[in-house]
Short mmCIF file of C-alpha atoms in Angstrom, two decimals:
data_model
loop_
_atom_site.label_atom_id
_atom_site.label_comp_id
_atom_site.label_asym_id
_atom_site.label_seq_id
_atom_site.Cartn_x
_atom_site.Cartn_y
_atom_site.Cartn_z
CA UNK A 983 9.79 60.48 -180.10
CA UNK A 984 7.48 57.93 -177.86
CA UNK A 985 7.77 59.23 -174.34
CA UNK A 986 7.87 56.18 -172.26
CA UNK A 987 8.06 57.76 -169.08
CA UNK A 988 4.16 57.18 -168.58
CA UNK A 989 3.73 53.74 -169.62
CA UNK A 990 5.68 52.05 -166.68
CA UNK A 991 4.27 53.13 -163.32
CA UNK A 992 5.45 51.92 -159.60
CA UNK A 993 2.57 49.30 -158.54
CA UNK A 994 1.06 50.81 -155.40
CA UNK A 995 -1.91 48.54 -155.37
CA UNK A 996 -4.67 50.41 -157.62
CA UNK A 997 -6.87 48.74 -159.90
CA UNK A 998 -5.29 47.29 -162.51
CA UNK A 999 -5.99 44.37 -165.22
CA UNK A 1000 -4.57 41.10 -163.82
CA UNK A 1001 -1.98 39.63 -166.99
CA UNK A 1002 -1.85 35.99 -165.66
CA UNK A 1003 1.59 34.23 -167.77
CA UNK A 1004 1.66 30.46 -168.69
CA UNK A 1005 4.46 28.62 -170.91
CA UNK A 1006 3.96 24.90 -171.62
CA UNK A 1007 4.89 23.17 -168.02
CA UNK A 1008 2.35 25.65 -166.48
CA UNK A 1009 -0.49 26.03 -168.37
CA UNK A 1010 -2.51 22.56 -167.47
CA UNK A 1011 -1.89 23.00 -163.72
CA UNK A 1012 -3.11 27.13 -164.16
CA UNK A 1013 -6.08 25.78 -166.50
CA UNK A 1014 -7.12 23.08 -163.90
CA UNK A 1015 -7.86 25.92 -161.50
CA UNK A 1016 -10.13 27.91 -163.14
CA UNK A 1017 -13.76 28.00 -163.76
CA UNK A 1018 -15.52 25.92 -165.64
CA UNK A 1019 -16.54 29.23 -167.96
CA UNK A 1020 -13.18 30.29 -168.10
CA UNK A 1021 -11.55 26.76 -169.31
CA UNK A 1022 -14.14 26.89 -172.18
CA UNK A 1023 -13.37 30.04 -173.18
CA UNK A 1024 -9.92 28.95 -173.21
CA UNK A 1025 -11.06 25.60 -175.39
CA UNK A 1026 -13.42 27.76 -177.62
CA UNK A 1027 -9.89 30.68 -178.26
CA UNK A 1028 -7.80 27.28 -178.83
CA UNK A 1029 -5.40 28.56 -176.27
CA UNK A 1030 -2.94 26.08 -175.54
CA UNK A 1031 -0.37 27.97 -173.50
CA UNK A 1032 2.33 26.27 -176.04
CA UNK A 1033 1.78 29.16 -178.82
CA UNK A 1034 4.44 31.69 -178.98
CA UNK A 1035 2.71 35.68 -178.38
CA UNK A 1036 -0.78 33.60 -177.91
CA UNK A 1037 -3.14 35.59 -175.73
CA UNK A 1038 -6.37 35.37 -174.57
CA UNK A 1039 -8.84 38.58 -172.77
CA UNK A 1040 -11.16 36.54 -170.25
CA UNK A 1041 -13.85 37.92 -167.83
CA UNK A 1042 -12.74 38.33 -164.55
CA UNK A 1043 -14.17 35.69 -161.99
CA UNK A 1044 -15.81 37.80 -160.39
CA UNK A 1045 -17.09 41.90 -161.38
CA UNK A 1046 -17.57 43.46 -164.80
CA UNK A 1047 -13.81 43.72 -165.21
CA UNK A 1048 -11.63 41.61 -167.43
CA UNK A 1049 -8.26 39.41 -167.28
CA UNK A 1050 -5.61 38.51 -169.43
CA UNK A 1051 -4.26 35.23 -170.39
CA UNK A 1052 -0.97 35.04 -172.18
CA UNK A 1053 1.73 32.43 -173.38
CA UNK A 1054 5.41 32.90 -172.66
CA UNK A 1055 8.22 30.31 -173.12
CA UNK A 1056 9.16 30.40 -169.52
CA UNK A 1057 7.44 32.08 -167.21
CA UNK A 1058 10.42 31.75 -164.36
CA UNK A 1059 13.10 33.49 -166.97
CA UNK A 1060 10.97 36.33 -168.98
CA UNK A 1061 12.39 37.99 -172.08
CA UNK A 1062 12.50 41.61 -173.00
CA UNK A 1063 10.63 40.66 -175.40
CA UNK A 1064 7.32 38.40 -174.07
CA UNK A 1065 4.60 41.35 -172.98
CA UNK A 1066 5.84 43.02 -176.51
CA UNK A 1067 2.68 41.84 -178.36
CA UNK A 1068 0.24 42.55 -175.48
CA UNK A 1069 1.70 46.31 -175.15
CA UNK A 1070 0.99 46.44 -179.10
CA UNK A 1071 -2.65 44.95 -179.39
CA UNK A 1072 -4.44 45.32 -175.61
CA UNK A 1073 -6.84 48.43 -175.22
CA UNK A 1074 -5.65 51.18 -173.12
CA UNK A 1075 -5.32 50.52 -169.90
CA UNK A 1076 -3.54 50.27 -166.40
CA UNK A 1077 -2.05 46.24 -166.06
CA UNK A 1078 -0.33 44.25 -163.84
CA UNK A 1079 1.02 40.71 -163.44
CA UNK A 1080 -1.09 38.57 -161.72
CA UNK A 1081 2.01 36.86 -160.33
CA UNK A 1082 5.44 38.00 -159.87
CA UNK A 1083 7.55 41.11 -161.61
CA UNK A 1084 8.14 42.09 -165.15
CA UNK A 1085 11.70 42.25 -164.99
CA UNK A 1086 13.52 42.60 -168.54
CA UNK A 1087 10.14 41.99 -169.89
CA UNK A 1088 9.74 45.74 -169.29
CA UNK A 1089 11.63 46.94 -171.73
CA UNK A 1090 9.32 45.46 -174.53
CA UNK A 1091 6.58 46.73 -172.89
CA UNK A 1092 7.40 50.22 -173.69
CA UNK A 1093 8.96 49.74 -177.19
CA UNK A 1094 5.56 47.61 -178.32
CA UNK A 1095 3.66 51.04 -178.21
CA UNK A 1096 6.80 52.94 -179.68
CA UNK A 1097 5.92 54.17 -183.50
CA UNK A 1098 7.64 56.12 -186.35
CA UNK A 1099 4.44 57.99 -187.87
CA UNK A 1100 6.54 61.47 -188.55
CA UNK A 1101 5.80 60.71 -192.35
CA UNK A 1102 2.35 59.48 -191.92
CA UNK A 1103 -0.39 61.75 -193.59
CA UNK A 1104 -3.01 60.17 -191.74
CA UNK A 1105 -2.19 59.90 -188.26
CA UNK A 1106 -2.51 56.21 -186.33
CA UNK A 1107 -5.70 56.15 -184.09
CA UNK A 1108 -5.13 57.06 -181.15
CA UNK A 1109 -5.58 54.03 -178.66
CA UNK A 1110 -4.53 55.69 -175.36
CA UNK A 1111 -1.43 54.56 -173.23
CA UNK A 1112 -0.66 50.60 -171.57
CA UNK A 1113 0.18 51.23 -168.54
CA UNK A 1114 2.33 48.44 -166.38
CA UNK A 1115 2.21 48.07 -162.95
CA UNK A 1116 5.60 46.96 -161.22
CA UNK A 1117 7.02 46.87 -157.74
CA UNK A 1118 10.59 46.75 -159.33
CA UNK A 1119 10.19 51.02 -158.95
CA UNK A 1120 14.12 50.90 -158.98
CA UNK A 1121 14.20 49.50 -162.60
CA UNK A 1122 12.26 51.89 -163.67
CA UNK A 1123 14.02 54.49 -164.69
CA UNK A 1124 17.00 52.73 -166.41
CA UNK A 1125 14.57 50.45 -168.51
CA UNK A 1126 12.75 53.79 -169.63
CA UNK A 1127 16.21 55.19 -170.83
CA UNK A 1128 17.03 51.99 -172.36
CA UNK A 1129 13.93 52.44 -174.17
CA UNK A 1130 14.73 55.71 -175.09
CA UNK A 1131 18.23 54.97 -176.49
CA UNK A 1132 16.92 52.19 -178.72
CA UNK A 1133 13.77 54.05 -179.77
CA UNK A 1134 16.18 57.33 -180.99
CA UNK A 1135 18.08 54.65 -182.93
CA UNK A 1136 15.04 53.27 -184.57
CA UNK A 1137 14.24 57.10 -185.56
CA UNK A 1138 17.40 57.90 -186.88
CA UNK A 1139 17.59 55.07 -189.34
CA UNK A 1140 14.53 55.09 -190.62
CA UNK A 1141 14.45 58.70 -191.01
CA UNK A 1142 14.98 59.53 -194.55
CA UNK A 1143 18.58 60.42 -196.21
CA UNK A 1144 16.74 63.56 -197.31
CA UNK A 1145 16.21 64.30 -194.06
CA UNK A 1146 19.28 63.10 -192.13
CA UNK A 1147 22.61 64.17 -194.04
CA UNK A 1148 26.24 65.01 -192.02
CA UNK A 1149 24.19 68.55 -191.31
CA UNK A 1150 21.37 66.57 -189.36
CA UNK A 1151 23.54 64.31 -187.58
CA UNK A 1152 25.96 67.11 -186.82
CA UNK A 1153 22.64 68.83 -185.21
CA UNK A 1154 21.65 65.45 -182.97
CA UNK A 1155 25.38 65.38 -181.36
CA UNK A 1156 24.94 69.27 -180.88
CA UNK A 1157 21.88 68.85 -179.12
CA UNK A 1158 22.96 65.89 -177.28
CA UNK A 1159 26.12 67.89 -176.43
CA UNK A 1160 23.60 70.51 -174.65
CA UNK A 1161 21.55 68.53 -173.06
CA UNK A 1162 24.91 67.06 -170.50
CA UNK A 1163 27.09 70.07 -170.95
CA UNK A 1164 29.52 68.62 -173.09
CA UNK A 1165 31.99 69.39 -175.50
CA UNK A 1166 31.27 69.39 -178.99
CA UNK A 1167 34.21 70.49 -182.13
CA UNK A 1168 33.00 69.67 -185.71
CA UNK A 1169 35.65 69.66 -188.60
CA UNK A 1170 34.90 70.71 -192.00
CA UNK A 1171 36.55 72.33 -195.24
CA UNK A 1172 39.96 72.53 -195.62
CA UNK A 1173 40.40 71.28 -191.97
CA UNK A 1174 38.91 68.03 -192.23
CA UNK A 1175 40.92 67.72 -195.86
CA UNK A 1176 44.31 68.22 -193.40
CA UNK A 1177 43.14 66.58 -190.16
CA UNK A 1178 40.87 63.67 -191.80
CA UNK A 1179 41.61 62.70 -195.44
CA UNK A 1180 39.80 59.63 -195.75
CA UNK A 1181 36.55 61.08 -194.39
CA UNK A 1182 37.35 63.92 -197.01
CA UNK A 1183 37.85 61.68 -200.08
CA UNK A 1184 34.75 59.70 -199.09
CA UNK A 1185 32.81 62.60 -198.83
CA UNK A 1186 34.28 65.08 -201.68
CA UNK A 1187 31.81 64.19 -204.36
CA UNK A 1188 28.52 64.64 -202.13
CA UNK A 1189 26.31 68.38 -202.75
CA UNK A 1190 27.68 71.47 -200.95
CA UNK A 1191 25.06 70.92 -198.41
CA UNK A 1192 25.73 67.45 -197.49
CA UNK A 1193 29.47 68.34 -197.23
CA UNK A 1194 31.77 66.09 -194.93
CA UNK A 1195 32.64 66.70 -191.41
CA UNK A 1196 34.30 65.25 -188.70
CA UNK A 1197 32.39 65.07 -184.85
CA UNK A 1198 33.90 65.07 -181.37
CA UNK A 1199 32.03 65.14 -178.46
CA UNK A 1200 33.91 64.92 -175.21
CA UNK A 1201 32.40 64.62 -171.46
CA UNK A 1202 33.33 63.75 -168.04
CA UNK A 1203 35.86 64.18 -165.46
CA UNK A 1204 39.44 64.76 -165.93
CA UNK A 1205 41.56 61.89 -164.44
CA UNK A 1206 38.22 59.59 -165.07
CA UNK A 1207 38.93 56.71 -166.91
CA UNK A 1208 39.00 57.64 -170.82
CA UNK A 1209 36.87 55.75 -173.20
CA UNK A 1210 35.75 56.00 -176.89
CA UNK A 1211 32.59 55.38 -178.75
CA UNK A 1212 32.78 55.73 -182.88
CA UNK A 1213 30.19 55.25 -185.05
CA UNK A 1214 30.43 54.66 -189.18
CA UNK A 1215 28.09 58.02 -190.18
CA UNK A 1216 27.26 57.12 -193.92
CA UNK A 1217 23.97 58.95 -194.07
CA UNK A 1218 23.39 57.78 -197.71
CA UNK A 1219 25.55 55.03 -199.42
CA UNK A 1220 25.21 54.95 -203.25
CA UNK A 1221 28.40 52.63 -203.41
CA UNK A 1222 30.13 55.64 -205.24
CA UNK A 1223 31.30 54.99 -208.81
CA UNK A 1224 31.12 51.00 -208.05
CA UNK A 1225 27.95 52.24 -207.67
CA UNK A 1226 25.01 49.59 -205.54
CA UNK A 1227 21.85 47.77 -207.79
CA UNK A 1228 19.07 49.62 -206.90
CA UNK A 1229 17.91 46.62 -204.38
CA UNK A 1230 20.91 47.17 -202.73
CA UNK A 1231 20.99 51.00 -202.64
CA UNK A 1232 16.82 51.33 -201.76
CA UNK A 1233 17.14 51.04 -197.85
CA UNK A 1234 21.13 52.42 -197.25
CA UNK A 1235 19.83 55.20 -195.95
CA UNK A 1236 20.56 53.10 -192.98
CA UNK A 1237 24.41 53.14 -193.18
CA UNK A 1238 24.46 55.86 -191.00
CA UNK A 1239 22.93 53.03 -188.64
CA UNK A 1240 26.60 53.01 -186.67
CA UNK A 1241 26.09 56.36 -185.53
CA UNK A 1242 22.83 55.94 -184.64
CA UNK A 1243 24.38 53.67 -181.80
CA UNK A 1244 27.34 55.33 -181.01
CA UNK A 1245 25.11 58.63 -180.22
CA UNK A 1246 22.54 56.86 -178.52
CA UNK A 1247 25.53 54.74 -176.26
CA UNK A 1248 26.98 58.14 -175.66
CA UNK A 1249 23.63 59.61 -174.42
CA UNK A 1250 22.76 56.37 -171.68
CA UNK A 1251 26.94 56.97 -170.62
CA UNK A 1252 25.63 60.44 -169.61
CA UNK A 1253 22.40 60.11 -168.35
CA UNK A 1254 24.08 57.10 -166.12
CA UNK A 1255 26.77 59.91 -164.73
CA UNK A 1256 28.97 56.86 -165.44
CA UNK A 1257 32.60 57.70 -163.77
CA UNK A 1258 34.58 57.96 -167.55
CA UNK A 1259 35.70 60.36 -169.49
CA UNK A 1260 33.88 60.06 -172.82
CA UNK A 1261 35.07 61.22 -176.35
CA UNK A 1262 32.14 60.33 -178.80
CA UNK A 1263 33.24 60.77 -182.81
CA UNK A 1264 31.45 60.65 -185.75
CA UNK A 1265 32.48 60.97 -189.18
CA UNK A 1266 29.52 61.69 -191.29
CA UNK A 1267 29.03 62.10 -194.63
CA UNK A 1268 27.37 61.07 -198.01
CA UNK A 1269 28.85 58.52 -200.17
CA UNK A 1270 27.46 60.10 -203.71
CA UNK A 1271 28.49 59.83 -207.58
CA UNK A 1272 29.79 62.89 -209.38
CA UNK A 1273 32.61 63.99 -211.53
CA UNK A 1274 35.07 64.28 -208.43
CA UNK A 1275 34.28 61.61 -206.85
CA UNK A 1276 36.69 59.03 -205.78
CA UNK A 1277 37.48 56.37 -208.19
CA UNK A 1278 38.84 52.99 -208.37
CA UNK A 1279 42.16 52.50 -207.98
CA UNK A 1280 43.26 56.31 -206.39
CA UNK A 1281 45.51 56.10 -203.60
CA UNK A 1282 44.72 58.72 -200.77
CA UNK A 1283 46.37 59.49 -197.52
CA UNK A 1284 44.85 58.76 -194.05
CA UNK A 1285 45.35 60.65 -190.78
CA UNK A 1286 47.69 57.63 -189.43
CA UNK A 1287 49.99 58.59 -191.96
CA UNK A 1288 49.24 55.46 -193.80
CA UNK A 1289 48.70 55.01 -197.35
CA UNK A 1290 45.09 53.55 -199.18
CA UNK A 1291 44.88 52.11 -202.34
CA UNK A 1292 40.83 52.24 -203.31
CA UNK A 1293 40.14 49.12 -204.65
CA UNK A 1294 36.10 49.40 -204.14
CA UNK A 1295 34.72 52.73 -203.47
CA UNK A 1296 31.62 50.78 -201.89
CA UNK A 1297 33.97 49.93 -199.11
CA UNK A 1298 34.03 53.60 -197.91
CA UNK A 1299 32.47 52.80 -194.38
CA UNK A 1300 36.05 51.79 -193.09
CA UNK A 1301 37.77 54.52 -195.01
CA UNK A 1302 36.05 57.37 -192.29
CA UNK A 1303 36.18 54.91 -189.71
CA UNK A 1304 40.20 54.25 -190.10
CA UNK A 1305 40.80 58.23 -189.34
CA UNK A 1306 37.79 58.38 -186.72
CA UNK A 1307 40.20 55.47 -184.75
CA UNK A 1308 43.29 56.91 -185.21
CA UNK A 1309 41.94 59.98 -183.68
CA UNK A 1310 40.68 58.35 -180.82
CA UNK A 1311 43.82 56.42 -180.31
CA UNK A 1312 45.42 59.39 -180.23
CA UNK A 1313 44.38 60.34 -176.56
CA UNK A 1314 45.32 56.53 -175.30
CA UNK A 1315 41.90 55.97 -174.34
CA UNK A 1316 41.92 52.51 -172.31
CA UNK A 1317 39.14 51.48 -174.48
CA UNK A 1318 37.78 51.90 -177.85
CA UNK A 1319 34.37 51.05 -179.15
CA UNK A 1320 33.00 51.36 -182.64
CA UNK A 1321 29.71 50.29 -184.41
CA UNK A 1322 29.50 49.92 -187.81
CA UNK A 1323 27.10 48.95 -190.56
CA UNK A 1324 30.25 47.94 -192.61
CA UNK A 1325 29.78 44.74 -194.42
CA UNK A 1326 27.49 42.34 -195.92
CA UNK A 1327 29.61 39.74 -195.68
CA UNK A 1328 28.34 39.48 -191.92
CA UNK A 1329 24.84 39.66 -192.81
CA UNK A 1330 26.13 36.38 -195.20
CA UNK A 1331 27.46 34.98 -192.16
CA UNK A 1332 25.27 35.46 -189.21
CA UNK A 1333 22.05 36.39 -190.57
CA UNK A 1334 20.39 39.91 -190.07
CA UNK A 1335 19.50 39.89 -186.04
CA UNK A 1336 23.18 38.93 -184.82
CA UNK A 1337 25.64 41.06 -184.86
CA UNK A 1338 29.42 40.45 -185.77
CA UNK A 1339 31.17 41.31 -182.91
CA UNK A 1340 35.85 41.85 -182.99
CA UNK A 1341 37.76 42.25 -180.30
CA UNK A 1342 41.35 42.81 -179.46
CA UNK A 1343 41.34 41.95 -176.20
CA UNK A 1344 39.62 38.33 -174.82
CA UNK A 1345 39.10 39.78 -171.39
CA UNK A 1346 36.64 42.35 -173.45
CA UNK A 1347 35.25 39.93 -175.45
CA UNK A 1348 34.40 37.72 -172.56
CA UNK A 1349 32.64 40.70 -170.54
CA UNK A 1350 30.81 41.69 -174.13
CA UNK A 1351 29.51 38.51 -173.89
CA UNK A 1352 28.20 38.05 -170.73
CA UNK A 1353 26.73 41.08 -170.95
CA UNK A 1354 24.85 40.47 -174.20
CA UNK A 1355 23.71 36.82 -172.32
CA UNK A 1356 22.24 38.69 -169.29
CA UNK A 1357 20.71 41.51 -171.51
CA UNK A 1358 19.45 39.07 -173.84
CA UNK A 1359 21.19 41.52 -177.02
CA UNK A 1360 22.74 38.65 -178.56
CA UNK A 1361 26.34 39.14 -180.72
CA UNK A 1362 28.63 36.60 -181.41
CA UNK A 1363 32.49 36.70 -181.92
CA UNK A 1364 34.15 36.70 -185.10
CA UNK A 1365 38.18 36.27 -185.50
CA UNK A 1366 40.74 38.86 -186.49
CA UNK A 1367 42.26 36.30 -188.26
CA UNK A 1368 45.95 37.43 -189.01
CA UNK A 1369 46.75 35.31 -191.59
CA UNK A 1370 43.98 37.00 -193.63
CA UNK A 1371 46.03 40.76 -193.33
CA UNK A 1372 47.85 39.58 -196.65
CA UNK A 1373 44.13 40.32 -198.34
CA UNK A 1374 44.40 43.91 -197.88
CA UNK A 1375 47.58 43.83 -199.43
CA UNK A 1376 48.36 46.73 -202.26
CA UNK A 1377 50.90 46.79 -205.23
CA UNK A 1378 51.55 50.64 -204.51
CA UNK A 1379 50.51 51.60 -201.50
CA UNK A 1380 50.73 50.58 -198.05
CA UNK A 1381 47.69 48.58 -197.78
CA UNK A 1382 44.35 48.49 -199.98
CA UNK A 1383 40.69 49.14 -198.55
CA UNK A 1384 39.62 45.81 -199.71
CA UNK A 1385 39.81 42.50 -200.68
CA UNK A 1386 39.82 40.99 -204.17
CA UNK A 1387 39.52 37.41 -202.38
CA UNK A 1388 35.94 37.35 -202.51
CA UNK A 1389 35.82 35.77 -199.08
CA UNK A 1390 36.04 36.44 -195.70
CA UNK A 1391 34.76 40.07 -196.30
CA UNK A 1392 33.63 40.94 -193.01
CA UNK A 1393 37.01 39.36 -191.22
CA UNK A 1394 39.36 41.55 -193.51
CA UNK A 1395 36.97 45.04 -192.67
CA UNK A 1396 37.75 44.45 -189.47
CA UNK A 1397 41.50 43.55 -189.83
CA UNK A 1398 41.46 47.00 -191.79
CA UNK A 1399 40.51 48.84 -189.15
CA UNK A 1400 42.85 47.16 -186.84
CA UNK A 1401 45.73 49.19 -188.90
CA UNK A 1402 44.05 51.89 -187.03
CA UNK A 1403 43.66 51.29 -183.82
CA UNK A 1404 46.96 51.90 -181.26
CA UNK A 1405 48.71 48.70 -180.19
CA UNK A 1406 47.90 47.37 -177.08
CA UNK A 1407 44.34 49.13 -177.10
CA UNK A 1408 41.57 47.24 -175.87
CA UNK A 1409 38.82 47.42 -178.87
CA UNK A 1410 35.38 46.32 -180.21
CA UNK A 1411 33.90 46.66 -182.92
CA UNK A 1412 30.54 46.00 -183.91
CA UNK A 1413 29.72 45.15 -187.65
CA UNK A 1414 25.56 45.28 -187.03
CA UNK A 1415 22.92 45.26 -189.94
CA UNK A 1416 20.81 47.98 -187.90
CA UNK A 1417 17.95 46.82 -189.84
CA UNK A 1418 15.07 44.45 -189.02
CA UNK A 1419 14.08 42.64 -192.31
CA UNK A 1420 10.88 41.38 -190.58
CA UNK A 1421 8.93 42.61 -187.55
CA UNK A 1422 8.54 40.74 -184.43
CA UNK A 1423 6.77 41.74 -181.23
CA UNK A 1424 8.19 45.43 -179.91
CA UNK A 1425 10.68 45.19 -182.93
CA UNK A 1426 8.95 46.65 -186.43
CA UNK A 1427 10.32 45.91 -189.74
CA UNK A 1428 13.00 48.40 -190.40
CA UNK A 1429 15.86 50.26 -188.31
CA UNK A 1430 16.69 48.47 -185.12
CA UNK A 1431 19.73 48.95 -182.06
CA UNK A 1432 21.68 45.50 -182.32
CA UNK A 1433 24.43 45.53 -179.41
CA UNK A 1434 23.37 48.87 -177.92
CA UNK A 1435 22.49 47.16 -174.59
CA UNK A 1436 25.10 44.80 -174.80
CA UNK A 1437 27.31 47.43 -174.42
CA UNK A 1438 25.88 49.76 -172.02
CA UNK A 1439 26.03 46.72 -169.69
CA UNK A 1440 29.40 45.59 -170.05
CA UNK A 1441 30.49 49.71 -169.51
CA UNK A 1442 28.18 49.63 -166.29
CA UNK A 1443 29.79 46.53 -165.24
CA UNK A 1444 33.41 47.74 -165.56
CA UNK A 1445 32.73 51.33 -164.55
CA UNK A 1446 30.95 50.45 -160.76
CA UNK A 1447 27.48 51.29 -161.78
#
């Protein structure tokens, strides 16, 4: 993975190359001021200061060196995003701002030069390392394991199923496990049929070496504050005999995108020290087609005790995900947090960059959301709607795992889960895409962390850090 570590250096007054940032109030004033060389350049380059990602390399005024000019959309509130594009396409190089700090902009600093070439026969060129200059030395460490966190998510998604079954995922929390000293138990066999039969029954008809298991990572100090992290751990979704169209199977490799998160949430928890105790669990497995595999219609039992009717087998995601939350209710955690790429019935609704975020508590909700506004990791709130519950209604069981109404898909996932989840528990859950259709600056087509700061925030906020 892209070690950032280098790329963002305290400013202690070396030489540097000056970026100079303009947005559409300040570009005429900053124009006015320079040289008459410099303005045409600027005329000749068509740079208007009103382009989104437009930049411009200039000589300096004075010396052999050179300057940058680039656009922003305000150069008073910078987004994590708006020195993306110049960490992507400058030369190597040391750089500072010519006026002001970086701030959030930081962070897409260092994940503009992050790449996934472990598949790539012929290796990129190497260009060197963009270095960025700050004063903010305090920030620097934090945005560098923000960085980190969303860059390992990015890897794990676009990693190949091949590559990444319940085995490899199994290895990532066992590593991460060693890295803090924590805890780590993983169920399997005849123990996970007992202690987990939904993650079983999901998993049953996947090869001997992609077999299901259940992952529990614990960490911090007893009488800390307890929380939980889940994350859905479909490493390969084939839709099982309702089986996906082969546009929707090609990229669900991803589905494993909600533990992706959870991990990666788990890992900036402990590198924080934050005061909690932390259980992190995972159920992983492989959603696959074979002669056992679980059909349409089956009723299977759940660690709660409560009864499924499988009405889609493509609706496994909240199958594992309904024992992972009993399980973590089952300590009386004072919060619960899960991430999920569970429906597309949120993709329908919000588009692909915007996660659908549920909560059983407003007071959560309300910090969630502040904290996604300050981190700029946008979510938005969706209902639990109770009068939808009568949706997930079965004819022979106590409930069914989905929804013949086809509406309000994402809305009755969630109100599944809530079956789950102890009374009185505070709870998110995150129902994320973890895919970028379409690159943008510091954020390449493919897997993506949607909520992952969001989250860290709101835990720093309420845990004193």
């Amino acid at each position: 993975m892209t070690d950032f570590a280098p790329l963002l250096q305290p400013d202690r007054g070396g030489p540097a190359h000056p970026i100079h940032l303009v947005d559409k109030s300040s570009f005429d004033a900053w124009a006015k001021r320079q040289s008459p060389g410099r303005r045409a350049l600027l005329e000749a380059g068509r740079f208007d200061g009103k382009t989104g990602f437009q930049f411009l390399v200039m000589p300096a005024e004075q010396g052999p060196e050179w300057e940058v000019v680039s656009a922003v959309a305000k150069v008073d509130r910078l987004s994590p995003w708006c020195l993306a594009k110049l960490a992507e396409a400058l030369p190597a190089g040391r750089y500072r701002l010519a006026e002001g700090d970086p701030g959030p902009a930081m962070l897409g600093w260092l994940l503009g030069q992050h790449r996934f070439d472990k598949y790539r026969t012929l290796s990129v060129s190497e260009r060197g390392d963009r270095v960025l200059l700050t004063r903010e030395a305090a920030g620097i460490e934090r945005t560098v394991r923000l960085a980190s966190a969303t860059a390992w998510v990015r890897d794990l998604v676009d990693t190949p199923a091949a590559d990444l079954g319940p085995a490899e995922l199994e290895a990532a929390a066992r590593d991460l496990a060693g890295q803090f000293g924590a805890k780590i138990e993983v169920t399997s066999g005849k123990a996970l049929d007992e202690g987990y039969p939904m993650v079983a029954a999901v998993g049953q008809a996947a090869a001997a070496d992609r077999a299901p298991r259940f992952i529990e990572l614990s960490w911090g100090k007893e009488g800390a504050p307890l929380i939980a992290i889940v994350g859905k751990g479909v490493c390969f979704d084939s839709g099982g005999l309702d089986i996906k169209s082969a546009g929707g199977m090609r990229i669900m490799k991803k589905d494993m995108g909600g533990a992706a998160h959870a991990l990666a949430l788990a890992r900036l928890v402990m590198e924080e020290k934050l005061p909690v105790r932390m259980r992190l669990l995972v159920p992983a497995v492989e959603n696959s087609v074979s002669a056992n595999a679980l059909r349409p219609g089956d009723v299977i039992a759940s660690r709660k005790g409560l009864k499924v009717e499988i009405d889609n087998t493509d609706a496994e995601g909240r199958l594992i995900l309904g024992d992972a939350l009993a399980r973590a209710g089952e300590a009386d955690p004072g919060l619960i947090i899960d991430f999920a790429t569970l429906t597309g019935a949120a993709r329908v609704a919000l588009g692909p960059d915007l996660p659908a975020m549920y909560a059983s508590d407003d007071a959560l909700a309300g910090d969630l959301l502040a904290s996604a506004r300050d981190a700029d990791d946008p979510m938005w709130r969706m209902p639990l709607w109770d009068g939808y519950d009568e949706m997930l209604k079965s004819g022979i069981a106590d409930l069914a795992n989905a929804s013949d109404v086809p509406m309000a898909g994402s809305v009755t996932a969630a109100l599944f889960l809530r079956r789950f989840v102890p009374d009185g528990t505070a709870w998110a859950h995150f129902d994320i895409g973890a895919w970028r259709i379409s690159a943008k600056p510091g954020r390449p087509k493919g897997g993506d962390a949607m909520g992952l700061r969001a989250a860290f925030a709101m835990l720093c906020a309420r845990f004193g850090a």
